[in-house]
């Protein structure tokens, strides 16, 4: 739990979505194996991954709620390592069909990174991000071993509204 107070060097970055303390504590208590922190030799936080498992039947999946790397440690492959850890846990521990995440439609840097990691744009979610700067999101997915025919990543042919999301 003390790690949560050391997240500021990562969370104060403009590219990082931040959450309140109860949100982090909920993830830490429900899905501790999907809450990963990478530390530098000086014990500073290099980055972290916040994930969960959810859904049912063929929609049973791992979900990336947050993955972020401190600016000093970017371009070293740490995001890929964190993502692979969540994918492996989702597949081997939770026996999930896929992993998904939501990303701002304007965040082309992140979208390109996720595509390099094997994720596809599954569907556009209209008005997913609210607040001062409302914006659409891409729901991006990567099929796991359980989804042998890759059915979970066939892109939808129309955008959806947030209330149409299954979970």
Short mmCIF file of C-alpha atoms in Angstrom, two decimals:
data_model
loop_
_atom_site.label_atom_id
_atom_site.label_comp_id
_atom_site.label_asym_id
_atom_site.label_seq_id
_atom_site.Cartn_x
_atom_site.Cartn_y
_atom_site.Cartn_z
CA UNK A 1 0.00 0.00 0.00
CA UNK A 2 2.89 2.37 0.65
CA UNK A 3 3.68 2.16 -3.08
CA UNK A 4 0.51 4.12 -3.77
CA UNK A 5 2.01 7.20 -2.16
CA UNK A 6 5.07 6.89 -4.41
CA UNK A 7 3.10 7.02 -7.69
CA UNK A 8 3.31 10.81 -8.10
CA UNK A 9 6.33 10.79 -10.41
CA UNK A 10 4.24 8.67 -12.79
CA UNK A 11 0.71 9.97 -12.16
CA UNK A 12 1.52 13.65 -12.62
CA UNK A 13 2.32 13.02 -16.28
CA UNK A 14 -0.33 14.45 -18.64
CA UNK A 15 -0.65 11.14 -20.53
CA UNK A 16 -1.66 9.24 -17.40
CA UNK A 17 -5.24 8.76 -16.23
CA UNK A 18 -5.34 9.06 -12.44
CA UNK A 19 -7.80 7.62 -9.96
CA UNK A 20 -8.71 8.14 -6.32
CA UNK A 21 -7.16 6.08 -3.52
CA UNK A 22 -10.20 3.77 -3.01
CA UNK A 23 -10.01 2.80 -6.70
CA UNK A 24 -6.39 1.65 -6.35
CA UNK A 25 -7.14 -0.13 -3.07
CA UNK A 26 -10.06 -2.00 -4.66
CA UNK A 27 -7.81 -3.33 -7.42
CA UNK A 28 -5.07 -4.20 -4.97
CA UNK A 29 -7.46 -6.22 -2.82
CA UNK A 30 -9.50 -7.93 -5.59
CA UNK A 31 -6.85 -8.57 -8.27
CA UNK A 32 -3.43 -8.32 -6.57
CA UNK A 33 -1.81 -10.48 -9.27
CA UNK A 34 -2.90 -7.92 -11.89
CA UNK A 35 -1.53 -4.91 -9.98
CA UNK A 36 2.13 -4.72 -10.92
CA UNK A 37 4.66 -2.07 -9.94
CA UNK A 38 8.09 -1.75 -11.58
CA UNK A 39 10.75 -0.22 -9.34
CA UNK A 40 14.11 1.30 -10.25
CA UNK A 41 17.26 0.42 -8.27
CA UNK A 42 16.76 3.61 -6.24
CA UNK A 43 13.22 2.38 -5.33
CA UNK A 44 11.47 5.04 -7.42
CA UNK A 45 8.43 3.91 -9.41
CA UNK A 46 9.31 3.29 -13.05
CA UNK A 47 5.76 2.33 -14.03
CA UNK A 48 2.76 0.25 -13.10
CA UNK A 49 -0.04 -1.89 -14.45
CA UNK A 50 -3.55 -1.95 -13.04
CA UNK A 51 -5.83 -4.70 -14.33
CA UNK A 52 -8.75 -6.94 -13.52
CA UNK A 53 -10.73 -9.89 -14.81
CA UNK A 54 -14.37 -9.54 -15.78
CA UNK A 55 -17.14 -10.69 -18.11
CA UNK A 56 -18.80 -14.06 -18.62
CA UNK A 57 -18.83 -16.92 -21.12
CA UNK A 58 -16.89 -15.96 -24.27
CA UNK A 59 -16.63 -12.38 -22.99
CA UNK A 60 -14.55 -13.51 -19.98
CA UNK A 61 -11.40 -11.40 -20.26
CA UNK A 62 -8.57 -9.50 -18.65
CA UNK A 63 -8.93 -5.73 -18.64
CA UNK A 64 -6.16 -3.14 -18.57
CA UNK A 65 -7.42 -0.25 -16.43
CA UNK A 66 -4.09 1.57 -16.45
CA UNK A 67 -0.59 1.02 -17.73
CA UNK A 68 1.86 3.85 -17.39
CA UNK A 69 5.59 4.40 -17.39
CA UNK A 70 7.36 7.40 -15.89
CA UNK A 71 8.85 9.69 -18.59
CA UNK A 72 12.42 8.85 -17.52
CA UNK A 73 11.85 5.14 -18.23
CA UNK A 74 9.95 5.30 -21.52
CA UNK A 75 11.24 3.64 -24.70
CA UNK A 76 12.92 0.85 -22.71
CA UNK A 77 10.26 -1.82 -23.31
CA UNK A 78 8.75 -1.56 -19.83
CA UNK A 79 5.17 -1.03 -21.08
CA UNK A 80 5.50 -4.18 -23.21
CA UNK A 81 6.78 -6.13 -20.21
CA UNK A 82 3.89 -4.92 -18.03
CA UNK A 83 1.35 -5.72 -20.76
CA UNK A 84 2.80 -9.20 -21.32
CA UNK A 85 2.61 -9.87 -17.58
CA UNK A 86 -1.10 -9.02 -17.54
CA UNK A 87 -1.74 -11.04 -20.71
CA UNK A 88 0.04 -14.09 -19.28
CA UNK A 89 -1.85 -13.87 -15.99
CA UNK A 90 -5.16 -13.38 -17.82
CA UNK A 91 -4.46 -16.46 -19.92
CA UNK A 92 -2.77 -18.79 -17.43
CA UNK A 93 -4.53 -17.88 -14.18
CA UNK A 94 -7.94 -16.63 -15.33
CA UNK A 95 -8.24 -18.63 -18.57
CA UNK A 96 -9.57 -15.53 -20.34
CA UNK A 97 -10.50 -15.31 -24.00
CA UNK A 98 -8.91 -11.90 -24.57
CA UNK A 99 -7.48 -8.77 -22.97
CA UNK A 100 -9.05 -5.39 -23.62
CA UNK A 101 -8.35 -1.76 -22.83
CA UNK A 102 -9.81 1.66 -23.59
CA UNK A 103 -7.69 4.45 -25.02
CA UNK A 104 -8.53 8.02 -26.01
CA UNK A 105 -9.21 8.17 -29.76
CA UNK A 106 -6.79 11.11 -30.04
CA UNK A 107 -3.91 9.26 -28.35
CA UNK A 108 -2.28 8.00 -31.53
CA UNK A 109 1.02 7.33 -29.78
CA UNK A 110 -0.63 4.84 -27.40
CA UNK A 111 -2.82 3.35 -30.14
CA UNK A 112 0.25 2.69 -32.29
CA UNK A 113 2.06 1.14 -29.32
CA UNK A 114 -0.86 -1.19 -28.55
CA UNK A 115 -1.12 -2.19 -32.21
CA UNK A 116 2.60 -3.12 -32.12
CA UNK A 117 1.75 -5.30 -29.11
CA UNK A 118 -0.89 -7.14 -31.18
CA UNK A 119 -4.05 -5.27 -30.14
CA UNK A 120 -6.73 -4.35 -32.67
CA UNK A 121 -9.31 -1.59 -32.68
CA UNK A 122 -12.40 -3.61 -31.82
CA UNK A 123 -14.93 -0.78 -31.58
CA UNK A 124 -15.20 2.95 -31.09
CA UNK A 125 -17.05 4.04 -27.93
CA UNK A 126 -18.70 7.42 -28.47
CA UNK A 127 -18.31 9.88 -25.59
CA UNK A 128 -16.53 7.34 -23.35
CA UNK A 129 -14.36 9.99 -21.68
CA UNK A 130 -16.42 12.73 -20.05
CA UNK A 131 -15.45 15.88 -18.19
CA UNK A 132 -13.85 19.09 -19.41
CA UNK A 133 -12.54 17.43 -22.56
CA UNK A 134 -15.11 14.78 -23.62
CA UNK A 135 -13.78 12.30 -26.13
CA UNK A 136 -14.40 8.97 -27.82
CA UNK A 137 -12.38 5.89 -26.93
CA UNK A 138 -11.16 2.89 -28.82
CA UNK A 139 -11.90 -0.45 -27.20
CA UNK A 140 -8.80 -2.39 -28.22
CA UNK A 141 -8.46 -6.14 -27.85
CA UNK A 142 -5.93 -8.92 -28.10
CA UNK A 143 -7.05 -12.54 -28.37
CA UNK A 144 -5.52 -15.07 -25.98
CA UNK A 145 -4.89 -18.80 -26.45
CA UNK A 146 -8.39 -19.79 -25.30
CA UNK A 147 -9.90 -17.90 -28.26
CA UNK A 148 -8.44 -20.23 -30.90
CA UNK A 149 -10.53 -18.75 -33.75
CA UNK A 150 -9.88 -15.14 -32.64
CA UNK A 151 -13.63 -14.40 -32.52
CA UNK A 152 -13.17 -11.84 -29.74
CA UNK A 153 -11.16 -9.47 -31.92
CA UNK A 154 -13.30 -9.28 -35.07
CA UNK A 155 -13.92 -5.51 -35.29
CA UNK A 156 -17.48 -4.25 -34.95
CA UNK A 157 -18.87 -2.41 -37.96
CA UNK A 158 -20.41 0.44 -35.98
CA UNK A 159 -19.55 2.64 -32.99
CA UNK A 160 -21.30 2.07 -29.65
CA UNK A 161 -22.38 4.24 -26.76
CA UNK A 162 -21.00 3.71 -23.23
CA UNK A 163 -24.35 2.29 -22.05
CA UNK A 164 -24.05 -0.45 -24.69
CA UNK A 165 -20.87 -1.86 -23.13
CA UNK A 166 -21.36 -5.32 -21.66
CA UNK A 167 -19.56 -4.68 -18.36
#
